[in-house]
Amino acid sequence: MKKPFLLLSLLMGVIVLLSNYLVQFPINKFGLENILTYGAFSYPVAFLITDLANRSYGKNGAKKVVYFGFSIGILFTLIFSTNFGDMISIRIAIGSGTAFIVAQLLDVQIFDKLREKKWFIAPLASSMIGSIIDTFLFFSISFYGTGIPWFSLALGDLAVKIFVALIMLIPFRLLFGVLKPVKA
């Protein structure tokens, strides 16, 4: 297994764990407690990792990074972040896993279809659509019916994910020349 592939997969797992932990903490400043959690800032990096893997290893390689990262992330989440006596914690693990795998595999497909367009089209479109799907799957599975204002948290989370997706274009572009892109 190539070192960059393993590194991307491990980074994916760490991002999933970090995001699953941080989503439990609303930002209690500036009146954002019902709108935003700290997990919104870390999770969009997962789309950067998927897009870098797709650029470098193609669609099938990116899927392997997603599956490997998913396995590591879920394992880490179950070990370090899930309180099995707390239903919200269990729902977060289920919501995270479901949203992650659906959104990341969708990201892979969209990126692959758009890879020949201008350099920013594929990562931006795939990250935006993936973020929308991920956000609403995660928040509805994790928090619907709990009294937690999941819809406003989802909207706040999505706004940050879109902002971070735009910022992630910078490292993507910087690494664009370093990566050896695969032809579709």
Short mmCIF file of C-alpha atoms in Angstrom, two decimals:
data_model
loop_
_atom_site.label_atom_id
_atom_site.label_comp_id
_atom_site.label_asym_id
_atom_site.label_seq_id
_atom_site.Cartn_x
_atom_site.Cartn_y
_atom_site.Cartn_z
CA MET A 1 0.00 0.00 0.00
CA LYS A 2 1.38 3.41 -0.91
CA LYS A 3 2.25 5.81 1.91
CA PRO A 4 0.06 8.71 0.66
CA PHE A 5 -2.92 6.35 0.36
CA LEU A 6 -2.45 5.12 3.92
CA LEU A 7 -1.94 8.69 5.17
CA LEU A 8 -5.14 9.90 3.47
CA SER A 9 -7.06 6.95 4.95
CA LEU A 10 -5.75 7.56 8.47
CA LEU A 11 -6.44 11.29 8.19
CA MET A 12 -9.99 10.48 7.12
CA GLY A 13 -10.48 8.33 10.22
CA VAL A 14 -9.09 11.04 12.50
CA ILE A 15 -11.34 13.69 10.91
CA VAL A 16 -14.41 11.49 11.44
CA LEU A 17 -13.49 10.89 15.09
CA LEU A 18 -12.71 14.55 15.74
CA SER A 19 -15.91 15.72 14.05
CA ASN A 20 -18.08 13.17 15.89
CA TYR A 21 -16.65 14.36 19.17
CA LEU A 22 -16.85 18.08 18.41
CA VAL A 23 -20.45 17.96 17.10
CA GLN A 24 -21.58 17.34 20.67
CA PHE A 25 -20.51 20.85 21.68
CA PRO A 26 -22.51 23.86 20.52
CA ILE A 27 -20.68 27.15 20.18
CA ASN A 28 -21.86 29.07 23.22
CA LYS A 29 -20.70 32.48 22.04
CA PHE A 30 -22.43 35.23 20.11
CA GLY A 31 -25.82 33.48 20.43
CA LEU A 32 -24.73 30.55 18.22
CA GLU A 33 -25.62 27.72 20.62
CA ASN A 34 -28.74 26.77 18.60
CA ILE A 35 -27.07 27.30 15.25
CA LEU A 36 -23.56 25.84 15.28
CA THR A 37 -21.33 23.15 16.75
CA TYR A 38 -17.56 22.86 16.66
CA GLY A 39 -17.80 19.78 14.42
CA ALA A 40 -18.76 22.00 11.48
CA PHE A 41 -15.20 23.27 11.25
CA SER A 42 -13.39 19.92 11.08
CA TYR A 43 -15.67 17.72 8.99
CA PRO A 44 -15.31 19.52 5.62
CA VAL A 45 -11.68 18.42 5.57
CA ALA A 46 -13.04 14.91 4.84
CA PHE A 47 -14.22 16.15 1.44
CA LEU A 48 -10.76 17.58 0.72
CA ILE A 49 -9.23 14.20 1.55
CA THR A 50 -11.72 12.37 -0.69
CA ASP A 51 -11.13 14.81 -3.55
CA LEU A 52 -7.33 14.54 -3.24
CA ALA A 53 -7.63 10.76 -3.27
CA ASN A 54 -9.91 10.94 -6.31
CA ARG A 55 -7.50 13.24 -8.14
CA SER A 56 -4.53 11.02 -7.34
CA TYR A 57 -5.96 7.48 -7.35
CA GLY A 58 -9.14 7.81 -9.42
CA LYS A 59 -12.68 6.86 -8.47
CA ASN A 60 -11.86 3.35 -7.25
CA GLY A 61 -8.89 4.52 -5.19
CA ALA A 62 -10.99 7.27 -3.64
CA LYS A 63 -13.66 4.74 -2.71
CA LYS A 64 -10.99 2.65 -0.96
CA VAL A 65 -9.87 5.71 1.03
CA VAL A 66 -13.51 6.38 1.96
CA TYR A 67 -14.11 2.77 3.06
CA PHE A 68 -10.81 2.55 4.94
CA GLY A 69 -11.32 5.95 6.55
CA PHE A 70 -14.92 5.05 7.36
CA SER A 71 -13.81 1.86 9.10
CA ILE A 72 -11.14 3.65 11.11
CA GLY A 73 -13.45 6.56 11.93
CA ILE A 74 -16.32 4.39 13.09
CA LEU A 75 -13.99 2.16 15.12
CA PHE A 76 -12.38 5.21 16.77
CA THR A 77 -15.80 6.75 17.39
CA LEU A 78 -17.13 3.58 19.02
CA ILE A 79 -14.04 3.24 21.22
CA PHE A 80 -13.35 6.86 22.16
CA SER A 81 -16.50 8.89 21.66
CA THR A 82 -19.61 6.73 22.07
CA ASN A 83 -21.26 6.50 25.47
CA PHE A 84 -23.43 3.41 25.08
CA GLY A 85 -25.58 4.50 28.03
CA ASP A 86 -26.53 7.70 26.22
CA MET A 87 -28.97 7.35 23.31
CA ILE A 88 -27.83 10.65 21.73
CA SER A 89 -24.26 9.37 21.62
CA ILE A 90 -25.41 6.16 19.90
CA ARG A 91 -27.56 8.13 17.46
CA ILE A 92 -24.56 10.36 16.68
CA ALA A 93 -22.50 7.27 15.83
CA ILE A 94 -25.28 5.87 13.59
CA GLY A 95 -26.00 9.26 12.00
CA SER A 96 -22.34 9.90 11.41
CA GLY A 97 -21.72 6.54 9.78
CA THR A 98 -24.77 6.76 7.55
CA ALA A 99 -24.22 10.37 6.51
CA PHE A 100 -20.49 9.87 5.99
CA ILE A 101 -20.69 6.85 3.71
CA VAL A 102 -23.56 8.23 1.62
CA ALA A 103 -22.08 11.73 1.25
CA GLN A 104 -18.51 10.61 0.61
CA LEU A 105 -19.46 8.03 -2.02
CA LEU A 106 -21.66 10.66 -3.69
CA ASP A 107 -18.70 13.07 -3.57
CA VAL A 108 -16.54 10.44 -5.32
CA GLN A 109 -19.10 9.98 -8.11
CA ILE A 110 -19.67 13.70 -8.69
CA PHE A 111 -15.95 14.50 -8.63
CA ASP A 112 -15.27 11.70 -11.11
CA LYS A 113 -17.93 12.99 -13.52
CA LEU A 114 -16.53 16.54 -13.35
CA ARG A 115 -12.79 15.81 -13.15
CA GLU A 116 -12.06 17.08 -16.69
CA LYS A 117 -13.64 20.50 -16.07
CA LYS A 118 -11.70 23.49 -14.73
CA TRP A 119 -9.63 22.51 -11.68
CA PHE A 120 -12.06 23.93 -9.10
CA ILE A 121 -15.37 22.62 -10.51
CA ALA A 122 -15.05 18.99 -9.37
CA PRO A 123 -13.92 19.61 -5.78
CA LEU A 124 -16.32 22.49 -5.24
CA ALA A 125 -19.43 20.85 -6.71
CA SER A 126 -18.78 17.46 -5.10
CA SER A 127 -18.04 19.01 -1.70
CA MET A 128 -21.09 21.28 -1.80
CA ILE A 129 -23.54 18.53 -2.76
CA GLY A 130 -21.89 16.04 -0.42
CA SER A 131 -22.06 18.58 2.43
CA ILE A 132 -25.78 19.16 1.91
CA ILE A 133 -26.55 15.43 1.95
CA ASP A 134 -24.21 14.75 4.86
CA THR A 135 -25.56 17.59 6.98
CA PHE A 136 -29.22 16.76 6.71
CA LEU A 137 -28.73 12.99 7.04
CA PHE A 138 -26.48 13.39 10.08
CA PHE A 139 -28.55 15.95 11.97
CA SER A 140 -31.91 14.32 11.29
CA ILE A 141 -30.72 10.83 12.29
CA SER A 142 -28.79 12.07 15.32
CA PHE A 143 -31.14 14.65 16.77
CA TYR A 144 -34.67 14.47 15.30
CA GLY A 145 -37.25 14.21 18.09
CA THR A 146 -34.75 14.87 20.89
CA GLY A 147 -35.59 18.48 21.66
CA ILE A 148 -32.23 19.54 20.28
CA PRO A 149 -32.77 22.23 17.61
CA TRP A 150 -31.38 19.98 14.89
CA PHE A 151 -32.70 21.90 11.91
CA SER A 152 -31.17 25.24 12.93
CA LEU A 153 -27.95 23.41 13.88
CA ALA A 154 -27.97 21.74 10.45
CA LEU A 155 -28.37 25.08 8.67
CA GLY A 156 -25.56 26.67 10.70
CA ASP A 157 -23.38 23.63 10.14
CA LEU A 158 -24.04 23.70 6.41
CA ALA A 159 -23.17 27.40 6.15
CA VAL A 160 -19.79 26.71 7.79
CA LYS A 161 -19.22 23.61 5.63
CA ILE A 162 -19.79 25.67 2.48
CA PHE A 163 -17.43 28.36 3.73
CA VAL A 164 -14.77 25.77 4.62
CA ALA A 165 -15.29 24.01 1.26
CA LEU A 166 -14.38 27.29 -0.43
CA ILE A 167 -11.27 27.63 1.76
CA MET A 168 -10.32 23.98 1.05
CA LEU A 169 -9.92 24.95 -2.60
CA ILE A 170 -6.63 26.61 -1.58
CA PRO A 171 -4.87 23.44 -0.35
CA PHE A 172 -6.51 21.49 -3.17
CA ARG A 173 -5.03 23.86 -5.74
CA LEU A 174 -1.64 23.88 -4.02
CA LEU A 175 -1.54 20.09 -4.08
CA PHE A 176 -3.06 19.90 -7.56
CA GLY A 177 0.33 20.17 -9.25
CA VAL A 178 1.95 17.69 -6.86
CA LEU A 179 -0.63 14.98 -7.44
CA LYS A 180 -0.48 12.89 -10.54
CA PRO A 181 -4.07 13.01 -11.75
CA VAL A 182 -5.71 9.93 -13.16
CA LYS A 183 -7.52 10.25 -16.44
CA ALA A 184 -11.18 9.30 -16.42
#
